Coordinates of C-alpha atoms in Angstrom, one line a residue:
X10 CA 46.2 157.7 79.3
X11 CA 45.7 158.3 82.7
X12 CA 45.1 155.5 85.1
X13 CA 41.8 156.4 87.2
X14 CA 42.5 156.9 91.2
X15 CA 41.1 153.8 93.5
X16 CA 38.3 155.0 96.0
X17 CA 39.1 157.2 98.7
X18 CA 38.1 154.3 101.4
X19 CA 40.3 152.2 99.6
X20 CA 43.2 154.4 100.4
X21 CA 42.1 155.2 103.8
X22 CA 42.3 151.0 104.3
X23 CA 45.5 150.5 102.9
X24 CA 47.2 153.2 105.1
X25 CA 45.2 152.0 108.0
X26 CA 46.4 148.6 107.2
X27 CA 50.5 149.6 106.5
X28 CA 50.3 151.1 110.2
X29 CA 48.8 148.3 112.0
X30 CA 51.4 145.8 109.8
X31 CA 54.4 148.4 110.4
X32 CA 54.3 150.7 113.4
X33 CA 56.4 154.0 112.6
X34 CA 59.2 154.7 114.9
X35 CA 61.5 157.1 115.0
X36 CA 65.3 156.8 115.4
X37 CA 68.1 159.5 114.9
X38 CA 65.9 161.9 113.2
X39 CA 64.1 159.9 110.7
X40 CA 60.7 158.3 110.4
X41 CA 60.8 154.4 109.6
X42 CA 58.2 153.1 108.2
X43 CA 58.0 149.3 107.4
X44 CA 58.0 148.7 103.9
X45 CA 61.0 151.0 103.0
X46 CA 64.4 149.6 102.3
X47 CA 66.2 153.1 103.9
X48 CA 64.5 156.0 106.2
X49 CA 63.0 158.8 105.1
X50 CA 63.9 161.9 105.9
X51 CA 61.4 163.8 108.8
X52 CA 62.3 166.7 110.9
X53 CA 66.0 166.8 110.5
X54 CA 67.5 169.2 107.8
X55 CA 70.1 167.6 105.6
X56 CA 73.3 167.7 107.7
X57 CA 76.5 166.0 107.5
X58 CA 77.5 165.1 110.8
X59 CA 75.2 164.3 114.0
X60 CA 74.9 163.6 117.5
X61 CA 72.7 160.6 119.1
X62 CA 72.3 159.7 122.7
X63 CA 72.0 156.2 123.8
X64 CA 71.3 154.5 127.2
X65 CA 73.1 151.6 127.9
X66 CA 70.4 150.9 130.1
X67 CA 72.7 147.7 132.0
X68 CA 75.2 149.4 133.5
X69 CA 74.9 151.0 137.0
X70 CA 74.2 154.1 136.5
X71 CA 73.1 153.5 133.1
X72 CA 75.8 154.5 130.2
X73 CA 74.7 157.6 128.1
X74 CA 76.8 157.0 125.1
X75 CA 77.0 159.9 122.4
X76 CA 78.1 158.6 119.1
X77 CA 78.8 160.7 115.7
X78 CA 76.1 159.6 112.6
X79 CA 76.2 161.1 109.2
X80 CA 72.8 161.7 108.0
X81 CA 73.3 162.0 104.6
X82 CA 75.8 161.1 101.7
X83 CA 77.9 163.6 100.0
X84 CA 75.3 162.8 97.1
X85 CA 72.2 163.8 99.1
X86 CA 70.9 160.2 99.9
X87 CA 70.2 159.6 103.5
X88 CA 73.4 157.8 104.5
X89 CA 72.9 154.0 105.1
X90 CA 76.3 153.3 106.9
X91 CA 76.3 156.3 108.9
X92 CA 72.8 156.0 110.9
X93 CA 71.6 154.5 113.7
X94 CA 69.2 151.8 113.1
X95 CA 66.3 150.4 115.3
X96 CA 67.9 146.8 116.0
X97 CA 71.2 148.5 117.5
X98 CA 69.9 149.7 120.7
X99 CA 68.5 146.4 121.3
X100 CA 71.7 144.2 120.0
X101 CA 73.7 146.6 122.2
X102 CA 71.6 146.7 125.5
X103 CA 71.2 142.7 125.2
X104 CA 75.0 141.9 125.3
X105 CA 75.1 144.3 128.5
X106 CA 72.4 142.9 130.5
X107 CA 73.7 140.5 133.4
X108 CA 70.9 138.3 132.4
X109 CA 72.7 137.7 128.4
X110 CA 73.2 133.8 128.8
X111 CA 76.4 133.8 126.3
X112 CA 79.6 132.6 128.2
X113 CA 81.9 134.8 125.6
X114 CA 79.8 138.1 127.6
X115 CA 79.2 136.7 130.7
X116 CA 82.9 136.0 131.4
X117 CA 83.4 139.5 130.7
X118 CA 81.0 140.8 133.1
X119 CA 82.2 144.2 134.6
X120 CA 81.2 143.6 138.4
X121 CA 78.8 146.4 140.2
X122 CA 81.8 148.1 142.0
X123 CA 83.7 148.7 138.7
X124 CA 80.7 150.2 137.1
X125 CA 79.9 152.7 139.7
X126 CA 82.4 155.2 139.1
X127 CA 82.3 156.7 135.6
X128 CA 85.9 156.2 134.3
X129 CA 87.0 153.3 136.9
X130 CA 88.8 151.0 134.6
X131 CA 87.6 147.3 135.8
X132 CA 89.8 144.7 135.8
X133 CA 90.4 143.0 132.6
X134 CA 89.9 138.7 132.7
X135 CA 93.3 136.8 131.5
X136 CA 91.3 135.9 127.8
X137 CA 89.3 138.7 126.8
X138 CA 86.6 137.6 124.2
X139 CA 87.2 138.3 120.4
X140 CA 84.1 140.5 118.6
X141 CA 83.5 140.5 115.4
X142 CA 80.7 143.1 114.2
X143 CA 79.7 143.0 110.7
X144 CA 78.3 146.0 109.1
X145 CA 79.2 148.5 112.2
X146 CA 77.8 151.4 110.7
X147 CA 78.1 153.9 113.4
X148 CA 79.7 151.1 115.9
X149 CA 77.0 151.6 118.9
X150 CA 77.1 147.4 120.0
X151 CA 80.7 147.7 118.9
X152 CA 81.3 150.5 121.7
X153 CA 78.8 148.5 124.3
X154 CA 81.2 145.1 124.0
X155 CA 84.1 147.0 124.1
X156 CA 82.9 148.8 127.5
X157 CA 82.8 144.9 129.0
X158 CA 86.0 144.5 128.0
X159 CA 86.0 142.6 124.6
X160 CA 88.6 142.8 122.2
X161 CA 86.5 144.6 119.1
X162 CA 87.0 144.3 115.2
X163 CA 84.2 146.4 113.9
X164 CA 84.1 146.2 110.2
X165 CA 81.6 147.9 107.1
X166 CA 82.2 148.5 103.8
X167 CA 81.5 152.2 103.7
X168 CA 85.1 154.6 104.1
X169 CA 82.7 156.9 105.7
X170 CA 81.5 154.0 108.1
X171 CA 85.0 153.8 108.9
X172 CA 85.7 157.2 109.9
X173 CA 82.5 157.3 112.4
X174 CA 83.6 154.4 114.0
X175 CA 86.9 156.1 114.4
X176 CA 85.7 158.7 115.8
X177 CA 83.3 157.3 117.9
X178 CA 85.5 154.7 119.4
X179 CA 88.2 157.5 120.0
X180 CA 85.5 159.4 122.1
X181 CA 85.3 156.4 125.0
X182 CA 89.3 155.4 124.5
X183 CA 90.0 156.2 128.2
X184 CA 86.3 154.6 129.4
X185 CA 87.4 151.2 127.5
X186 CA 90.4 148.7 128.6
X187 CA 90.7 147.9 124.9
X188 CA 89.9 150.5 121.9
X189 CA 88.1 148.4 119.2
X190 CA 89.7 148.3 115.6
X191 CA 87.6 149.5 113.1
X192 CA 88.5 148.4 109.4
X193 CA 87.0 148.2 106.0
X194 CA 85.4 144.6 105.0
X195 CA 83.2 144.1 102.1
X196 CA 80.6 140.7 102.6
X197 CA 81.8 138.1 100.6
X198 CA 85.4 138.8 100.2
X199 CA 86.9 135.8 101.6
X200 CA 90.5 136.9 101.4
X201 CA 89.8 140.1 103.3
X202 CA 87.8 138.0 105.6
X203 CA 91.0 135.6 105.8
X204 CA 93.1 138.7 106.2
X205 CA 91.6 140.0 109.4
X206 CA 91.5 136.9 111.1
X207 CA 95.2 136.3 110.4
X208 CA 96.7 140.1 111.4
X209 CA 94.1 141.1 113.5
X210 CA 92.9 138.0 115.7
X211 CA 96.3 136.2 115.2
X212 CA 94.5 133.3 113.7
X213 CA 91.8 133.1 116.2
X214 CA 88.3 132.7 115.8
X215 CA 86.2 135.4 117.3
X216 CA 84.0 134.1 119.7
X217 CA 81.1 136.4 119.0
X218 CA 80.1 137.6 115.2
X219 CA 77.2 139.7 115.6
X220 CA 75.5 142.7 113.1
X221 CA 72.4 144.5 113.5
X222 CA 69.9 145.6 110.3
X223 CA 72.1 143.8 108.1
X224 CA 69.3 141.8 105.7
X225 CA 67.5 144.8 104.2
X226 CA 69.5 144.6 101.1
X227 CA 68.4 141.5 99.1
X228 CA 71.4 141.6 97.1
X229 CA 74.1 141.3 99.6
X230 CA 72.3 138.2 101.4
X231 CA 74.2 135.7 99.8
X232 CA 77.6 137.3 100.6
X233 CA 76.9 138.0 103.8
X234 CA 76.0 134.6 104.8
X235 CA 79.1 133.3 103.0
X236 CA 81.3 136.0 105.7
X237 CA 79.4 134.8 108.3
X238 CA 80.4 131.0 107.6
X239 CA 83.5 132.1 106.8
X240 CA 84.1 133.8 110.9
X241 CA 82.2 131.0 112.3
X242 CA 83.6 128.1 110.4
X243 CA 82.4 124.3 110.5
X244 CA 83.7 123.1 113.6
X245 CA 83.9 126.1 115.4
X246 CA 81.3 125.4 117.9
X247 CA 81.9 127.7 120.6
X248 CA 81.5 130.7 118.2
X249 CA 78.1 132.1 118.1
X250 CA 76.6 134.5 115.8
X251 CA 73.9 137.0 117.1
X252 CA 72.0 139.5 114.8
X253 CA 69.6 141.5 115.0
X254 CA 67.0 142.4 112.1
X255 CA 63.8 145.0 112.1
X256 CA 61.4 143.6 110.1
X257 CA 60.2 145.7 107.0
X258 CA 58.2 144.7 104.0
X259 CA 58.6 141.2 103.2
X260 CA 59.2 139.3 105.8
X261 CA 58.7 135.6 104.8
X262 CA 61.2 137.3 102.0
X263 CA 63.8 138.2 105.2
X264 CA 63.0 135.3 107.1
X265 CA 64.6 133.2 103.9
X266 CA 68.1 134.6 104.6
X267 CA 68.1 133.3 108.1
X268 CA 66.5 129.7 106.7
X269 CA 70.0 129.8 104.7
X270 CA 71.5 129.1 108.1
X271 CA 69.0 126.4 109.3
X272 CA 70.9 123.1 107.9
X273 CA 74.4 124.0 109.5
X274 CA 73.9 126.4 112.6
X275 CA 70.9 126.0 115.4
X276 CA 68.9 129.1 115.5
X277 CA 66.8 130.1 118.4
X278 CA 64.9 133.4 119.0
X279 CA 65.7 135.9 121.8
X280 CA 63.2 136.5 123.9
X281 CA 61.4 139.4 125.0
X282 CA 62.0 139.2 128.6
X283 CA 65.4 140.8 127.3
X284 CA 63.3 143.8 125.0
X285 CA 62.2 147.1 126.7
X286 CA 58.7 147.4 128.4
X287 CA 57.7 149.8 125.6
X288 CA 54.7 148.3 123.6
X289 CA 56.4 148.8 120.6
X290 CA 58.8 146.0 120.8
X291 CA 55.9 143.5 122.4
X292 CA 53.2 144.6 119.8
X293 CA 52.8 141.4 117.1
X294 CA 52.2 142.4 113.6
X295 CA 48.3 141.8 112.8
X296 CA 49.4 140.7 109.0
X297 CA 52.3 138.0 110.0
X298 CA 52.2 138.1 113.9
X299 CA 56.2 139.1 113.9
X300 CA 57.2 141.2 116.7
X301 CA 58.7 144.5 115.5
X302 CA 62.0 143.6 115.7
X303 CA 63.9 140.1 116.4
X304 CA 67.2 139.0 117.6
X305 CA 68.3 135.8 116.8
X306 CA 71.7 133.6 118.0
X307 CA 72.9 130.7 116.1
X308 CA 75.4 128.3 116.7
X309 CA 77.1 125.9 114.7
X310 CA 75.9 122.2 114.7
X311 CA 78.3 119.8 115.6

C-alpha cells in the first residue's frame, strides 16, 4: 500500500528546520549538510584526483597550500579518506596561530624573519616536537605542523589515504625542515600502534596526537579511543591530544565519544577567539546551541 505523503507545510518546516539546526557549507566541491555521515556530491563531476587551496592564514604572508584529494573511490562512492573536511582548516590554522597556547607548538614557533621569504628554511629548535595525526586523510594539519618544524607521523587506514599524503607531503619537501612520514594504521590495532612508536618515534611518545572529523563513524569510536589511549598513555602528561569534530546529526550521540575520555584526560573547549570571523563558525545551533564545529584538547590526568 502506499504510505500517504505528510502536508506540504509539514515539509516546508522540517527543511526550514534541518537548515537552521545544520547550516550547509561547502568544502572541496561538495555540499555538507548536517545529518549525513559522508558529503554529497554537488557541482563537481566524478573525478579521480583534485586540487584544493588552503590559506594558512598564520603565517606572514599567509601560506597558500595546494594539496591532492580524491573525490571518489574506484567504486563510485565519494572517497572518505581522500577529502577535505570542514574541521581541517580550523585544526590546521589553530596549531599555526602565535596565539595556540600548547608548549609542544609554541616551542616550534617559526619567528617573523623566517616566514617572510617563501622557501627560507628557519632554524630548526635542538628537540623538535613529535606529531602524531590520526586519520590524515589528505594530510592538510599534518603539512601545517610540519611547516613549524614538527617531526610528523601522519597515519589512516585507507592505501589511497596513504598515497595522497605522499604526494602531498612530497609537494612542500624543500618548504619543510623535516618531510612528515605517512604510514598505514588501522584504530585499534595496538601492535601497529606499538610498532610505530618503537621504529618510528624510537620509543618516544609524541607530544601532540591530534585528528580532525574522526567521530562520524559510530563504529570505529571505540577503537579509536583505545589508539588514542594507547599514544597518550597513563602517565604521559605532557602529551596532549587535540581533535577537531563538525557536528552532524546526533550530537548528544557524538558528544558520548568524547565523554569516553572524561574519567582519565581533562577536556576543555577551544575557543572561538581562535575560529574565523565568518558567521558560520560563531552561529549556535537553534536545536542544541552547538557551534558548527568544535575543537577540543585533552590532557591526561595525573
Amino acid at each position: 500500500l502506499a504510505c500517504p505523503l505528510p502536508p506540504l507545510h509539514t515539509i516546508v518546516i522540517l527543511s526550514l528546520l534541518s537548515l537552521i539546526a545544520f547550516p550547509k557549507n561547502v568544502v572541496s566541491g561538495y555540499t555538507i549538510l548536517g545529518g549525513l555521515d559522508e558529503p554529497t556530491p554537488s557541482d563537481v563531476e566524478p573525478k579521480d584526483d583534485s586540487i584544493v587551496t588552503e590559506t594558512l592564514r598564520h603565517f606572514a604572508p599567509p601560506r597558500q597550500v595546494q594539496l591532492r584529494i580524491q573525490t571518489h573511490e574506484t567504486s563510485g562512492r565519494v572517497s572518505m579518506a581522500g577529502t577535505l573536511w570542514e574541521a581541517s582548516p580550523l585544526l590546521a590554522n589553530y596549531i599555526t596561530n602565535p596565539a595556540c597556547p600548547l608548549e609542544a607548538f609554541q616551542r616550534m614557533r617559526i619567528n617573523d624573519d623566517a616566514t617572510t621569504n617563501a622557501g627560507v628554511q628557519p632554524p630548526q629548535p635542538l628537540q623538535p616536537s613529535n606529531v602524531v595525526e590520526l586519520g590524515s586523510g589528505v594530510g592538510l594539519a599534518s603539512v601545517a605542523a610540519a611547516l613549524l618544524g614538527c617531526r610528523v607521523f601522519a597515519t589512516d587506514g585507507m592505501p589511497s589515504s596513504i598515497r595522497l599524503l605522499q604526494e602531498n607531503f612530497e609537494r612542500y619537501a624543500s618548504d619543510i625542515p623535516v618531510t612528515p612520514h605517512a604510514s598505514m594504521l588501522e584504530w585499534g590495532d595496538d601492535h601497529a600502534v606499538d610498532s610505530l612508536l618503537q621504529n618510528q618515534l624510537l620509543g618516544k611518545l609524541p607530544d601532540i596526537v591530534m585528528a580532525s572529523d574522526v567521530v562520524y563513524a559510530h563504529s570505529a569510536r571505540e577503537e579509536l579511543a583505545q589508539t588514542v589511549r594507547r599514544l597518550c598513555p597513563q602517565g604521559h602528561t605532557d602529551g596532549r591530544v587535540l581533535i577537531a569534530h563538525r557536528w552532524r546529526a546526533n550530537p548528544v550521540d557524538e558528544e558520548s565519544f568524547f565523554q569516553l575520555f572524561d574519567d582519565e584526560f581533562h577536556r576543555e573547549e577551544v575557543g572561538l577567539e581562535f575560529f574565523p570571523e565568518d558567521s558560520y563558525y560563531r552561529t549556535r545551533s537553534m536545536m542544541d546551541m552547538k557551534y558548527p564545529i568544535s575543537i577540543f584538547e585533552m590532557r591526561r590526568k595525573c
